[in-house]
Amino acid sequence: MTNPDQSPTSGLTPHIAIADKRASEAIDFYAKAFGATERMRMPAQDGVRLMHAHLLVNGASLMMHDDFPEYSGGPMAPPTGVTMHLHVDDTDAWYHRAIAAGATSQLEPHDAFWGDRYAQVKDPFGHLWSIGAPIKGEK
């Protein structure tokens, strides 16, 4: 029987790697910054790193693991080229919660030309997150 906590919530699920044996720390950060809940974690044989973890963030699955340079030929490069977007009810509240948890502001909340209140933060592990919600009074 399949463990229901292993099943993603939708047809596309980000699966991110965390450098420097910090995946457990990342889980704590995502809980504080984005209200994530942990569905499961699978520790590695070394008892420090995580082979796999599954979180729910804003109703969607986020899977993650620690970097394993011994299997990939060297340490991972810093994350680039991907932005994880959170479509939320209140951009400012989500942005300020992330900043209070330790994220770095990349773009402060503002009313964007396409009709969203929009912001961007970088988490302490190098991953870029955008946060958006319809401008109040618009649909």
PDB file of C-alpha atoms in Angstrom:
ATOM      1  CA  MET A   1       0.000   0.000   0.000  1.00  0.00           C
ATOM      2  CA  THR A   2       1.286   3.478  -0.906  1.00  0.00           C
ATOM      3  CA  ASN A   3       1.856   5.958   1.903  1.00  0.00           C
ATOM      4  CA  PRO A   4      -0.591   8.837   1.216  1.00  0.00           C
ATOM      5  CA  ASP A   5       1.964  11.302   2.625  1.00  0.00           C
ATOM      6  CA  GLN A   6       4.249  10.474  -0.321  1.00  0.00           C
ATOM      7  CA  SER A   7       1.708  11.411  -2.976  1.00  0.00           C
ATOM      8  CA  PRO A   8       1.989  14.926  -4.435  1.00  0.00           C
ATOM      9  CA  THR A   9      -1.012  17.241  -4.346  1.00  0.00           C
ATOM     10  CA  SER A  10      -0.947  18.079  -8.063  1.00  0.00           C
ATOM     11  CA  GLY A  11       0.542  17.143 -11.413  1.00  0.00           C
ATOM     12  CA  LEU A  12       3.663  19.293 -11.036  1.00  0.00           C
ATOM     13  CA  THR A  13       5.711  19.291  -7.842  1.00  0.00           C
ATOM     14  CA  PRO A  14       8.924  21.216  -7.223  1.00  0.00           C
ATOM     15  CA  HIS A  15      11.651  18.993  -5.776  1.00  0.00           C
ATOM     16  CA  ILE A  16      14.506  21.120  -4.497  1.00  0.00           C
ATOM     17  CA  ALA A  17      17.968  20.322  -3.175  1.00  0.00           C
ATOM     18  CA  ILE A  18      19.421  22.023  -0.125  1.00  0.00           C
ATOM     19  CA  ALA A  19      23.180  22.515   0.204  1.00  0.00           C
ATOM     20  CA  ASP A  20      25.410  22.113   3.255  1.00  0.00           C
ATOM     21  CA  LYS A  21      23.349  19.494   5.153  1.00  0.00           C
ATOM     22  CA  ARG A  22      20.633  22.079   5.917  1.00  0.00           C
ATOM     23  CA  ALA A  23      17.424  20.372   4.710  1.00  0.00           C
ATOM     24  CA  SER A  24      16.107  19.927   8.260  1.00  0.00           C
ATOM     25  CA  GLU A  25      16.780  23.619   8.870  1.00  0.00           C
ATOM     26  CA  ALA A  26      14.972  24.434   5.611  1.00  0.00           C
ATOM     27  CA  ILE A  27      11.880  22.558   6.797  1.00  0.00           C
ATOM     28  CA  ASP A  28      11.801  24.707   9.940  1.00  0.00           C
ATOM     29  CA  PHE A  29      12.293  27.871   7.877  1.00  0.00           C
ATOM     30  CA  TYR A  30       9.488  27.019   5.419  1.00  0.00           C
ATOM     31  CA  ALA A  31       7.148  26.357   8.362  1.00  0.00           C
ATOM     32  CA  LYS A  32       7.881  29.807   9.822  1.00  0.00           C
ATOM     33  CA  ALA A  33       8.063  31.724   6.542  1.00  0.00           C
ATOM     34  CA  PHE A  34       5.267  30.122   4.528  1.00  0.00           C
ATOM     35  CA  GLY A  35       3.188  28.125   7.030  1.00  0.00           C
ATOM     36  CA  ALA A  36       4.463  24.814   5.613  1.00  0.00           C
ATOM     37  CA  THR A  37       3.465  21.565   7.235  1.00  0.00           C
ATOM     38  CA  GLU A  38       5.638  18.491   7.086  1.00  0.00           C
ATOM     39  CA  ARG A  39       4.061  15.371   5.627  1.00  0.00           C
ATOM     40  CA  MET A  40       7.085  13.104   5.881  1.00  0.00           C
ATOM     41  CA  ARG A  41      10.859  12.949   6.051  1.00  0.00           C
ATOM     42  CA  MET A  42      13.286  10.162   5.309  1.00  0.00           C
ATOM     43  CA  PRO A  43      16.700  10.510   6.944  1.00  0.00           C
ATOM     44  CA  ALA A  44      19.846   9.373   5.160  1.00  0.00           C
ATOM     45  CA  GLN A  45      22.054   6.639   6.562  1.00  0.00           C
ATOM     46  CA  ASP A  46      24.442   9.246   7.991  1.00  0.00           C
ATOM     47  CA  GLY A  47      21.685  10.384  10.386  1.00  0.00           C
ATOM     48  CA  VAL A  48      22.260  14.047   9.455  1.00  0.00           C
ATOM     49  CA  ARG A  49      21.067  14.591   5.895  1.00  0.00           C
ATOM     50  CA  LEU A  50      17.615  13.937   4.482  1.00  0.00           C
ATOM     51  CA  MET A  51      17.135  11.642   1.511  1.00  0.00           C
ATOM     52  CA  HIS A  52      13.624  12.990   1.043  1.00  0.00           C
ATOM     53  CA  ALA A  53      11.078  15.274   2.669  1.00  0.00           C
ATOM     54  CA  HIS A  54       7.562  16.236   1.624  1.00  0.00           C
ATOM     55  CA  LEU A  55       5.979  19.496   2.767  1.00  0.00           C
ATOM     56  CA  LEU A  56       2.678  21.202   2.058  1.00  0.00           C
ATOM     57  CA  VAL A  57       3.102  24.895   1.317  1.00  0.00           C
ATOM     58  CA  ASN A  58      -0.038  26.923   0.650  1.00  0.00           C
ATOM     59  CA  GLY A  59      -1.906  23.712  -0.241  1.00  0.00           C
ATOM     60  CA  ALA A  60       0.741  22.405  -2.681  1.00  0.00           C
ATOM     61  CA  SER A  61       3.481  19.820  -2.355  1.00  0.00           C
ATOM     62  CA  LEU A  62       7.121  20.795  -2.076  1.00  0.00           C
ATOM     63  CA  MET A  63       9.600  17.954  -2.032  1.00  0.00           C
ATOM     64  CA  MET A  64      13.196  18.367  -0.996  1.00  0.00           C
ATOM     65  CA  HIS A  65      16.412  16.624  -0.074  1.00  0.00           C
ATOM     66  CA  ASP A  66      19.922  17.405   1.052  1.00  0.00           C
ATOM     67  CA  ASP A  67      22.711  17.612  -1.493  1.00  0.00           C
ATOM     68  CA  PHE A  68      24.663  14.361  -1.876  1.00  0.00           C
ATOM     69  CA  PRO A  69      27.877  15.386  -3.658  1.00  0.00           C
ATOM     70  CA  GLU A  70      29.261  11.871  -3.350  1.00  0.00           C
ATOM     71  CA  TYR A  71      26.580  10.684  -5.794  1.00  0.00           C
ATOM     72  CA  SER A  72      26.546  13.669  -8.164  1.00  0.00           C
ATOM     73  CA  GLY A  73      30.258  14.238  -8.693  1.00  0.00           C
ATOM     74  CA  GLY A  74      30.615  17.327  -6.521  1.00  0.00           C
ATOM     75  CA  PRO A  75      28.717  19.942  -4.556  1.00  0.00           C
ATOM     76  CA  MET A  76      25.644  21.465  -6.120  1.00  0.00           C
ATOM     77  CA  ALA A  77      25.716  24.892  -7.716  1.00  0.00           C
ATOM     78  CA  PRO A  78      23.659  27.673  -6.137  1.00  0.00           C
ATOM     79  CA  PRO A  79      19.999  27.549  -7.220  1.00  0.00           C
ATOM     80  CA  THR A  80      19.300  29.707 -10.295  1.00  0.00           C
ATOM     81  CA  GLY A  81      16.740  29.976 -13.055  1.00  0.00           C
ATOM     82  CA  VAL A  82      13.674  28.878 -11.078  1.00  0.00           C
ATOM     83  CA  THR A  83      11.196  30.957  -9.100  1.00  0.00           C
ATOM     84  CA  MET A  84       8.576  29.258  -6.952  1.00  0.00           C
ATOM     85  CA  HIS A  85       5.371  31.268  -6.992  1.00  0.00           C
ATOM     86  CA  LEU A  86       2.919  31.468  -4.108  1.00  0.00           C
ATOM     87  CA  HIS A  87      -0.566  32.644  -5.063  1.00  0.00           C
ATOM     88  CA  VAL A  88      -1.914  33.861  -1.730  1.00  0.00           C
ATOM     89  CA  ASP A  89      -4.694  35.870  -0.132  1.00  0.00           C
ATOM     90  CA  ASP A  90      -2.504  38.731   1.167  1.00  0.00           C
ATOM     91  CA  THR A  91       0.856  39.417  -0.473  1.00  0.00           C
ATOM     92  CA  ASP A  92       2.009  41.873   2.176  1.00  0.00           C
ATOM     93  CA  ALA A  93       1.287  39.512   5.086  1.00  0.00           C
ATOM     94  CA  TRP A  94       3.061  36.570   3.405  1.00  0.00           C
ATOM     95  CA  TYR A  95       6.010  38.778   2.409  1.00  0.00           C
ATOM     96  CA  HIS A  96       6.468  40.217   5.906  1.00  0.00           C
ATOM     97  CA  ARG A  97       6.174  36.772   7.527  1.00  0.00           C
ATOM     98  CA  ALA A  98       8.899  35.459   5.192  1.00  0.00           C
ATOM     99  CA  ILE A  99      11.161  38.434   5.954  1.00  0.00           C
ATOM    100  CA  ALA A 100      10.618  37.982   9.716  1.00  0.00           C
ATOM    101  CA  ALA A 101      11.580  34.299   9.347  1.00  0.00           C
ATOM    102  CA  GLY A 102      14.879  35.207   7.657  1.00  0.00           C
ATOM    103  CA  ALA A 103      14.163  35.582   3.939  1.00  0.00           C
ATOM    104  CA  THR A 104      15.858  38.405   2.028  1.00  0.00           C
ATOM    105  CA  SER A 105      13.763  40.889   0.100  1.00  0.00           C
ATOM    106  CA  GLN A 106      14.351  40.842  -3.649  1.00  0.00           C
ATOM    107  CA  LEU A 107      11.328  42.966  -4.601  1.00  0.00           C
ATOM    108  CA  GLU A 108       9.088  44.721  -2.089  1.00  0.00           C
ATOM    109  CA  PRO A 109       5.311  44.342  -2.394  1.00  0.00           C
ATOM    110  CA  HIS A 110       3.847  46.600  -5.053  1.00  0.00           C
ATOM    111  CA  ASP A 111       0.853  46.812  -7.372  1.00  0.00           C
ATOM    112  CA  ALA A 112       2.080  45.205 -10.590  1.00  0.00           C
ATOM    113  CA  PHE A 113       0.850  46.158 -14.049  1.00  0.00           C
ATOM    114  CA  TRP A 114      -0.873  42.772 -14.577  1.00  0.00           C
ATOM    115  CA  GLY A 115      -3.220  43.269 -11.629  1.00  0.00           C
ATOM    116  CA  ASP A 116      -1.476  41.473  -8.769  1.00  0.00           C
ATOM    117  CA  ARG A 117       0.036  42.758  -5.580  1.00  0.00           C
ATOM    118  CA  TYR A 118       3.461  41.163  -6.080  1.00  0.00           C
ATOM    119  CA  ALA A 119       6.750  40.647  -4.217  1.00  0.00           C
ATOM    120  CA  GLN A 120       9.828  38.407  -4.254  1.00  0.00           C
ATOM    121  CA  VAL A 121      12.022  36.969  -1.501  1.00  0.00           C
ATOM    122  CA  LYS A 122      15.059  34.718  -1.436  1.00  0.00           C
ATOM    123  CA  ASP A 123      15.158  32.054   1.229  1.00  0.00           C
ATOM    124  CA  PRO A 124      18.326  31.394   3.274  1.00  0.00           C
ATOM    125  CA  PHE A 125      19.101  28.411   1.012  1.00  0.00           C
ATOM    126  CA  GLY A 126      19.236  30.460  -2.201  1.00  0.00           C
ATOM    127  CA  HIS A 127      15.788  29.655  -3.623  1.00  0.00           C
ATOM    128  CA  LEU A 128      13.735  32.515  -5.088  1.00  0.00           C
ATOM    129  CA  TRP A 129      10.047  32.811  -4.214  1.00  0.00           C
ATOM    130  CA  SER A 130       7.474  35.165  -5.695  1.00  0.00           C
ATOM    131  CA  ILE A 131       4.340  36.079  -3.779  1.00  0.00           C
ATOM    132  CA  GLY A 132       1.234  37.399  -5.473  1.00  0.00           C
ATOM    133  CA  ALA A 133      -2.435  38.096  -4.914  1.00  0.00           C
ATOM    134  CA  PRO A 134      -5.023  40.052  -6.841  1.00  0.00           C
ATOM    135  CA  ILE A 135      -4.960  43.735  -5.960  1.00  0.00           C
ATOM    136  CA  LYS A 136      -7.683  44.275  -3.396  1.00  0.00           C
ATOM    137  CA  GLY A 137     -10.925  45.162  -5.129  1.00  0.00           C
ATOM    138  CA  GLU A 138      -9.897  43.435  -8.384  1.00  0.00           C
ATOM    139  CA  LYS A 139     -10.586  39.860  -9.460  1.00  0.00           C
TER     140      LYS A 139
END
